[in-house]
XYZ file of C-alpha atoms in Angstrom:
534
model
C -52.214 5.672 0.282
C -51.800 9.141 -1.236
C -49.854 10.230 1.856
C -47.602 7.180 1.548
C -46.885 7.964 -2.109
C -46.089 11.569 -1.226
C -43.743 10.466 1.569
C -41.963 8.025 -0.732
C -41.641 10.758 -3.347
C -40.255 13.141 -0.756
C -37.708 10.540 0.394
C -36.568 10.024 -3.185
C -36.274 13.778 -3.671
C -34.219 14.148 -0.491
C -31.926 11.326 -1.600
C -31.433 12.941 -4.993
C -30.620 16.249 -3.347
C -28.018 14.539 -1.160
C -26.177 12.820 -3.975
C -26.925 14.797 -7.134
C -24.144 16.875 -8.669
C -24.063 20.568 -7.840
C -24.070 23.084 -10.734
C -21.150 22.677 -13.135
C -19.979 26.245 -12.539
C -18.930 25.300 -9.002
C -17.089 22.120 -10.010
C -13.349 22.774 -10.415
C -10.995 20.043 -11.585
C -10.974 17.578 -14.485
C -10.912 13.821 -15.115
C -8.995 11.621 -17.553
C -9.053 7.863 -18.112
C -5.456 6.612 -17.974
C -6.154 2.964 -18.734
C -9.378 1.395 -20.000
C -8.404 -2.066 -18.760
C -5.741 -2.439 -16.058
C -6.485 -6.168 -15.869
C -7.335 -6.141 -12.165
C -9.602 -4.223 -9.818
C -7.459 -2.314 -7.345
C -8.106 -3.322 -3.736
C -4.690 -2.011 -2.647
C -2.381 0.512 -4.299
C 0.882 2.353 -3.709
C 2.909 4.817 -5.804
C 6.636 4.121 -5.995
C 9.537 6.582 -6.148
C 9.899 5.640 -9.824
C 6.437 7.132 -10.485
C 4.966 3.722 -11.150
C 1.963 2.446 -9.239
C 1.515 -1.029 -7.765
C -2.079 -2.283 -7.906
C -3.031 -5.385 -5.943
C -6.153 -7.495 -5.520
C -7.128 -10.793 -3.907
C -5.771 -14.038 -5.300
C -8.837 -16.146 -4.415
C -11.039 -14.284 -6.864
C -10.716 -16.582 -9.880
C -9.768 -15.232 -13.326
C -8.849 -11.558 -13.514
C -8.648 -9.524 -16.708
C -4.945 -10.142 -17.340
C -2.894 -13.322 -17.630
C 0.572 -13.936 -16.282
C 3.158 -13.656 -19.090
C 4.921 -16.509 -20.833
C 2.371 -19.154 -19.871
C 3.305 -18.863 -16.192
C 0.754 -20.119 -13.680
C 0.416 -20.045 -9.907
C 0.195 -23.516 -8.419
C -1.125 -23.039 -4.902
C -2.527 -26.229 -3.305
C -4.136 -24.227 -0.487
C -6.005 -21.930 -2.864
C -9.767 -22.257 -2.428
C -10.837 -21.085 -5.892
C -8.196 -21.887 -8.541
C -5.383 -24.163 -7.374
C -3.763 -23.672 -10.783
C -4.184 -20.027 -11.676
C -2.685 -18.460 -14.789
C -4.110 -14.983 -14.135
C -2.345 -12.049 -12.489
C -3.722 -10.429 -9.346
C -1.251 -7.575 -9.169
C 0.065 -5.201 -11.837
C 2.557 -2.382 -12.198
C 0.952 0.646 -13.844
C 2.788 3.459 -15.597
C 0.516 6.514 -15.145
C 2.408 8.394 -17.870
C 1.004 6.204 -20.641
C -1.346 3.762 -18.887
C 0.823 0.717 -19.645
C 0.452 -2.233 -17.268
C 2.711 -5.169 -16.517
C 1.482 -8.289 -14.744
C 3.054 -9.105 -11.361
C 3.147 -12.507 -9.657
C 1.701 -12.909 -6.176
C 1.602 -16.354 -4.520
C -0.478 -16.164 -1.338
C -3.819 -14.509 -0.792
C -3.658 -10.757 -0.159
C -7.379 -10.277 0.512
C -7.864 -7.351 2.925
C -4.168 -7.214 3.797
C -2.025 -4.209 4.690
C 1.304 -2.623 3.815
C 3.828 0.193 3.877
C 7.117 1.286 2.309
C 10.280 0.862 4.341
C 12.936 3.556 4.510
C 14.922 1.923 1.695
C 11.897 2.119 -0.625
C 10.932 -1.557 -0.410
C 7.189 -2.137 -0.217
C 6.311 -4.547 2.598
C 2.931 -6.246 2.407
C 1.526 -8.234 5.344
C -1.267 -10.672 6.063
C -4.400 -11.508 4.147
C -6.796 -14.426 4.113
C -6.338 -18.178 4.592
C -2.881 -19.265 3.368
C -1.820 -15.601 3.230
C -2.870 -14.797 6.794
C 0.640 -14.679 8.307
C 2.637 -13.955 5.176
C 5.134 -11.132 4.677
C 5.769 -10.150 1.060
C 8.116 -7.546 -0.397
C 8.529 -5.696 -3.658
C 11.633 -3.676 -4.487
C 10.076 -1.168 -6.887
C 11.365 -0.250 -10.312
C 10.577 2.063 -13.189
C 8.228 1.382 -16.053
C 10.886 -0.562 -17.974
C 11.974 -2.767 -15.065
C 11.095 -6.323 -14.134
C 10.659 -6.070 -10.352
C 8.133 -8.443 -8.814
C 6.688 -9.659 -5.536
C 8.796 -11.899 -3.284
C 7.381 -14.200 -0.587
C 9.774 -13.962 2.358
C 10.558 -16.822 4.729
C 9.440 -14.674 7.676
C 5.915 -14.739 9.050
C 3.761 -12.639 11.320
C 3.299 -13.914 14.870
C -0.473 -13.745 14.404
C -2.659 -13.879 11.338
C -3.609 -10.363 10.235
C -6.752 -9.746 8.192
C -7.972 -6.098 8.021
C -4.930 -4.700 9.877
C -3.093 -1.373 9.487
C 0.652 -0.750 9.100
C 2.790 2.271 9.900
C 6.497 2.852 9.398
C 8.383 3.750 12.595
C 11.252 6.195 13.204
C 14.453 4.665 11.877
C 12.860 3.510 8.644
C 13.696 -0.171 9.187
C 10.586 -1.356 11.029
C 6.807 -1.223 10.829
C 4.094 -1.704 13.391
C 1.147 -3.868 12.304
C -1.990 -3.077 14.277
C -5.151 -5.134 14.687
C -7.000 -7.427 12.343
C -10.092 -9.586 12.526
C -10.285 -11.328 15.920
C -6.809 -10.021 16.736
C -6.806 -7.135 19.277
C -3.005 -6.929 19.281
C -0.105 -5.341 17.473
C 3.357 -6.546 16.491
C 6.504 -5.353 14.765
C 7.988 -6.272 11.381
C 10.799 -7.113 11.703
C 10.857 -7.968 15.405
C 12.775 -5.689 17.749
C 14.402 -8.664 19.456
C 14.471 -12.436 19.244
C 11.436 -14.143 20.707
C 9.209 -11.080 20.538
C 5.578 -11.858 19.705
C 2.510 -9.617 20.045
C 1.176 -6.962 22.411
C -2.418 -6.511 23.526
C -4.393 -3.350 22.748
C -7.739 -3.167 24.522
C -9.056 -0.578 22.063
C -9.335 -3.335 19.454
C -11.202 -5.918 21.500
C -14.340 -7.338 19.952
C -14.904 -9.655 17.024
C -16.540 -7.520 14.393
C -17.664 -4.133 15.492
C -16.177 -1.305 13.473
C -12.635 -1.679 14.796
C -10.943 -3.204 11.741
C -8.397 -1.302 9.651
C -7.790 1.038 12.614
C -6.563 4.551 11.810
C -2.917 4.769 12.919
C -0.728 7.900 12.833
C 2.782 8.594 14.130
C 2.790 11.772 16.226
C 5.648 14.319 16.475
C 6.650 13.023 19.927
C 7.016 9.434 18.673
C 3.773 8.111 20.154
C 1.023 6.595 18.022
C -2.524 7.889 17.660
C -4.792 4.850 17.177
C -8.499 5.207 16.354
C -11.113 2.432 16.145
C -14.915 2.678 15.948
C -15.428 5.983 17.795
C -12.604 5.703 20.335
C -8.954 6.669 20.198
C -5.861 6.375 22.354
C -2.267 7.512 22.391
C 0.085 4.532 22.511
C 3.698 4.799 23.631
C 5.569 2.280 21.506
C 8.585 1.977 23.785
C 6.678 1.131 26.947
C 3.713 -0.506 25.249
C 1.402 1.544 27.452
C -1.653 3.566 26.498
C -0.683 6.973 27.866
C -3.917 8.748 27.050
C -7.544 7.854 26.388
C -9.122 10.509 24.189
C -12.795 11.539 24.121
C -15.214 9.508 22.022
C -15.762 10.918 18.545
C -19.424 11.969 18.240
C -21.668 10.552 15.555
C -21.362 7.205 13.842
C -18.741 4.420 13.877
C -15.890 5.039 11.436
C -13.834 1.895 10.836
C -14.447 -1.220 8.784
C -17.147 -2.221 7.983
C -18.559 1.243 8.570
C -16.177 2.720 6.009
C -15.204 6.151 7.283
C -11.744 7.537 6.629
C -9.081 9.618 8.335
C -6.112 11.832 7.541
C -3.548 13.780 9.483
C -3.449 17.477 8.680
C -0.057 18.746 7.455
C 2.661 18.988 10.065
C 4.276 22.412 10.270
C 6.721 24.348 12.433
C 7.317 24.170 15.341
C 6.282 20.504 14.737
C 4.967 19.907 18.235
C 1.270 19.316 17.667
C -0.863 17.448 15.200
C -4.493 17.397 14.117
C -6.442 14.377 12.933
C -9.498 14.554 10.682
C -12.006 11.669 10.626
C -14.887 11.833 8.127
C -17.985 9.992 6.982
C -18.867 6.358 7.354
C -21.983 4.244 7.661
C -24.858 5.205 9.911
C -24.868 3.727 13.403
C -26.116 0.146 13.269
C -26.182 -0.102 9.464
C -23.489 -2.771 9.158
C -24.697 -4.730 12.169
C -28.302 -4.846 10.931
C -27.420 -5.266 7.267
C -29.299 -2.101 6.298
C -27.957 -1.384 2.821
C -30.190 1.627 2.237
C -29.424 3.566 5.392
C -27.991 7.016 4.537
C -24.297 7.442 5.259
C -22.825 10.077 7.538
C -22.176 13.686 6.571
C -20.046 14.615 9.556
C -16.338 14.992 10.221
C -14.525 15.211 13.532
C -11.231 17.030 14.053
C -9.018 16.720 17.118
C -5.599 17.803 18.348
C -4.592 14.815 20.512
C -1.589 16.712 21.878
C -3.724 19.490 23.381
C -4.326 19.538 27.113
C -8.070 19.803 26.585
C -8.223 17.608 23.504
C -11.757 17.447 22.124
C -13.514 16.699 18.851
C -14.776 19.639 16.814
C -17.514 18.558 14.417
C -18.545 19.897 11.021
C -20.513 18.590 8.045
C -19.376 17.693 4.547
C -21.449 18.926 1.590
C -22.766 15.384 1.025
C -23.077 12.004 2.691
C -20.216 9.596 2.096
C -19.207 6.082 3.085
C -16.031 4.459 1.673
C -14.413 7.793 0.843
C -10.622 8.007 0.460
C -8.824 10.990 2.006
C -5.742 12.044 0.038
C -3.202 14.644 1.191
C -2.591 17.251 -1.503
C 0.607 19.235 -2.171
C -1.244 22.420 -1.172
C -1.864 21.088 2.343
C -5.529 20.463 1.612
C -7.205 17.054 1.774
C -9.215 15.538 -1.065
C -12.143 13.295 -0.088
C -12.933 11.083 -3.069
C -14.821 7.874 -4.042
C -17.579 6.144 -2.101
C -21.355 5.954 -1.762
C -24.167 7.828 -0.048
C -25.945 4.785 1.377
C -25.018 1.506 3.060
C -21.683 0.229 4.329
C -18.553 -1.660 3.222
C -19.010 -5.080 1.675
C -20.137 -6.926 -1.429
C -23.305 -5.248 -2.654
C -23.965 -3.482 0.639
C -23.784 0.127 -0.594
C -25.633 2.140 -3.228
C -26.010 5.637 -4.651
C -22.381 6.349 -5.638
C -20.919 9.731 -4.727
C -19.249 10.873 -7.926
C -17.981 14.254 -6.731
C -14.767 14.703 -4.747
C -14.674 17.293 -1.997
C -11.643 19.389 -1.078
C -11.037 20.231 2.583
C -8.944 23.243 3.575
C -7.967 22.882 7.215
C -6.634 26.448 7.372
C -9.919 28.043 6.304
C -12.532 29.263 8.736
C -15.265 26.900 9.878
C -18.079 26.848 7.352
C -15.723 27.570 4.451
C -13.459 24.525 4.518
C -15.208 22.311 1.955
C -15.331 22.812 -1.799
C -17.119 20.399 -4.114
C -15.110 19.290 -7.146
C -15.988 18.086 -10.637
C -17.778 14.730 -10.798
C -16.539 11.607 -12.525
C -18.896 9.293 -14.405
C -17.358 6.106 -12.995
C -18.704 4.888 -9.622
C -15.938 3.934 -7.196
C -17.506 1.799 -4.526
C -16.189 -1.079 -2.398
C -12.544 -2.015 -2.994
C -11.422 1.157 -4.740
C -8.300 3.252 -4.096
C -6.838 6.744 -4.540
C -3.178 7.911 -4.482
C -1.391 11.193 -5.090
C 0.957 11.226 -8.094
C 4.097 13.301 -8.518
C 2.439 15.468 -11.160
C -0.141 16.589 -8.575
C -3.040 14.549 -9.938
C -4.789 11.770 -8.030
C -4.805 8.236 -9.419
C -8.170 6.529 -8.845
C -8.664 2.811 -9.452
C -10.724 -0.215 -8.543
C -14.291 -0.869 -7.386
C -15.588 -4.401 -7.133
C -18.809 -4.918 -5.222
C -18.926 -8.640 -6.031
C -17.243 -11.781 -4.731
C -15.750 -12.474 -8.168
C -15.062 -10.365 -11.239
C -18.547 -9.526 -12.516
C -19.023 -7.298 -15.537
C -22.826 -7.122 -15.646
C -25.508 -5.889 -13.289
C -25.281 -3.019 -10.803
C -21.808 -1.644 -10.086
C -19.806 -4.122 -12.198
C -16.159 -4.856 -11.522
C -14.212 -1.767 -12.593
C -10.926 -2.193 -14.470
C -10.582 1.399 -15.668
C -8.014 3.692 -14.042
C -8.558 7.457 -13.916
C -6.680 10.540 -12.837
C -8.396 13.486 -11.180
C -6.596 16.779 -11.792
C -7.386 19.455 -9.201
C -7.914 22.998 -10.412
C -4.313 23.952 -9.569
C -3.252 21.892 -12.610
C -5.374 23.909 -15.053
C -3.591 25.675 -17.913
C -4.382 29.124 -16.526
C -1.890 28.437 -13.708
C 0.994 27.523 -16.028
C 2.653 30.935 -15.822
C 3.244 30.673 -12.086
C 3.846 26.913 -11.922
C 7.411 26.331 -10.600
C 9.673 23.671 -12.080
C 12.351 22.325 -9.750
C 15.788 22.262 -11.379
C 18.129 21.595 -8.428
C 17.323 19.958 -5.115
C 18.854 17.701 -2.442
C 18.398 14.026 -3.325
C 18.972 13.210 0.361
C 17.923 15.382 3.301
C 19.201 15.124 6.853
C 17.255 16.365 9.837
C 17.508 20.064 10.754
C 19.856 20.777 7.841
C 19.243 23.683 5.440
C 19.106 23.145 1.658
C 18.528 25.220 -1.449
C 15.746 24.252 -3.829
C 16.120 25.959 -7.203
C 13.181 26.452 -9.537
C 12.259 28.283 -12.720
C 8.959 29.998 -13.507
C 7.531 32.126 -16.280
C 6.194 34.628 -13.742
C 7.537 35.150 -10.244
C 4.565 35.988 -8.051
C 3.243 35.153 -4.608
C 4.328 32.996 -1.689
C 6.709 30.090 -2.306
C 6.319 26.883 -0.302
C 8.115 23.522 -0.230
C 6.071 20.567 1.032
C 6.752 16.849 1.426
C 4.215 14.070 0.867
C 4.778 10.427 1.761
C 3.743 7.553 -0.504
C 1.090 5.656 1.497
C -0.427 2.203 1.024
C -4.083 2.738 0.109
C -6.699 0.151 0.981
C -10.269 0.114 2.264
C -10.508 3.918 2.399
C -7.483 4.458 4.605
C -4.096 5.534 3.257
C -1.716 3.807 5.648
C 1.379 5.866 6.482
C 0.140 9.035 4.787
C 1.655 12.292 6.026
C 2.283 15.791 4.735
C 5.019 18.089 6.035
C 5.238 21.815 5.378
C 8.903 22.756 5.428
C 10.080 26.117 6.707
C 11.347 28.339 3.892
C 13.117 31.665 3.539
C 12.277 34.420 1.050
C 13.264 33.261 -2.475
C 16.262 34.922 -4.074
C 17.307 35.147 -7.688
C 19.812 32.559 -8.870
C 21.845 32.238 -12.047
C 20.198 31.822 -15.418
C 16.949 33.478 -14.394
C 16.133 30.782 -11.849
C 15.070 31.315 -8.255
C 16.397 29.617 -5.130
C 14.579 29.113 -1.855
C 16.361 28.023 1.316
C 14.401 25.324 3.139
C 15.069 23.471 6.370
C 14.568 19.728 6.765
C 12.186 18.462 9.474
C 13.570 18.264 13.011
C 13.315 14.513 13.632
C 12.284 11.079 12.433
C 9.170 11.345 14.587
C 7.985 14.174 12.363
C 9.277 12.681 9.121
C 10.348 9.006 9.277
C 13.266 7.894 7.125
C 11.571 7.240 3.811
C 11.189 8.483 0.237
C 8.966 11.545 -0.182
C 7.567 13.616 -3.006
C 8.930 17.160 -2.704
C 6.579 19.757 -4.184
C 7.536 23.374 -4.793
C 4.547 25.724 -4.884
C 4.167 29.331 -5.941
C 0.986 31.262 -5.155
C -0.589 27.946 -4.142
C 0.217 26.291 -7.484
C 2.450 23.181 -7.315
C 4.886 22.064 -9.948
C 5.781 18.463 -10.570
C 7.323 16.804 -7.514
C 10.785 15.306 -7.273
C 11.578 12.339 -5.038
C 13.905 12.858 -2.092
C 15.106 10.498 0.613
C 14.981 11.494 4.255
C 17.853 10.109 6.322
């Protein structure tokens, strides 16, 4: 009995060591609550070119924390919870002051997917039950606008629940990949009349860690698609899998195992790409229902364009399932949110991981991870993270229950926070560049001047683009970062500086879309401006 007690005590100690905060001195960054009650828990989120943020939840969840304005109600005869529902399940948030405005959504968006089109319209696809084949759009607006969701008269060919979207070169079409019991993909809108769906063997199976597949557009126009532990390169034009890549070592990564993935920044000569896949539930945890099983610590990194493509493994500082991976203006990746035990689902994870981790892909192995300052708000199942134009990361959501539940362990979370990385600290203000002139529209391979002012001119100047992805279930769909080529800055009139930068070479590298353009000096970004790639 004494031995058993000692073993239990040791297990508890080990668990505490895994998830406990590291000393404060090594925790850069800061946190701020932007809104104490956004009205909804954010299952999906996307930042618009007007610097507003669309938050979206399920509709079949019953009352939320915010009502629709003017006595408006949703009358949905197919709704399985509230056929007459006067509560909002989507809001528009203004991060500048935390103000929220209720949005109207008609069909169920539970575990759906989405992406911005090249014209800035947010397209949202699929969901549960009556929303399973639906296509919805939102033409975004600023904080003072009245834009809202629109249910289109188009539908998906197949119902999509837990699918992933990615914009395609041209900016007028998306590919929608996978979904529960749906090992296929299709295009929105269709490429030609009568087109339906296309099979993808990688996604076969009914449950097993292949939902919300990780999808990335590569510089040659092919797609990298990852599910469970396997990945392929898919040629969109021919519909053929042109390469089967090695199995990623370790644990399964996709829903319900709750790993995440990001593409490292694309940079000249824009011919190769690297994918980073991190964390997730332990092998067999979701299948067996083991809520206490420790999550994974490992990450795999691969260059799928290399002739000898292989996974290179390394460990994060802590275990993490349901972490979100956010591209930063510096080219680093922030891993944020999640838990140290269990897997994705209602009440199936515990031991929240409160500390973000920053990953520097250019650093030497063993020195790539840096632990950041902890929050005091657990962000578990159904939480999101998005980069904002000011360089901070908007963090929202967390609902580990079937309905909105404000008592007990891990209650429904309506607070919205912003995490400010250390580059936003006041000590960097002197070298922080402020863009004063820039191209509102960029065309491929063309050169442009970006003019900025600083208090102190010092260090390397960089100009980087970040897309505005659709965040859901720990995967930021359509996320990409592009490091533009730049010349040596020169002095301009009025004490400003100008740097000549060259637009990306093609739509395969940088699809036609709106992007945040960040100017950095000595690794310190200023506030981004929005540009359109055409």
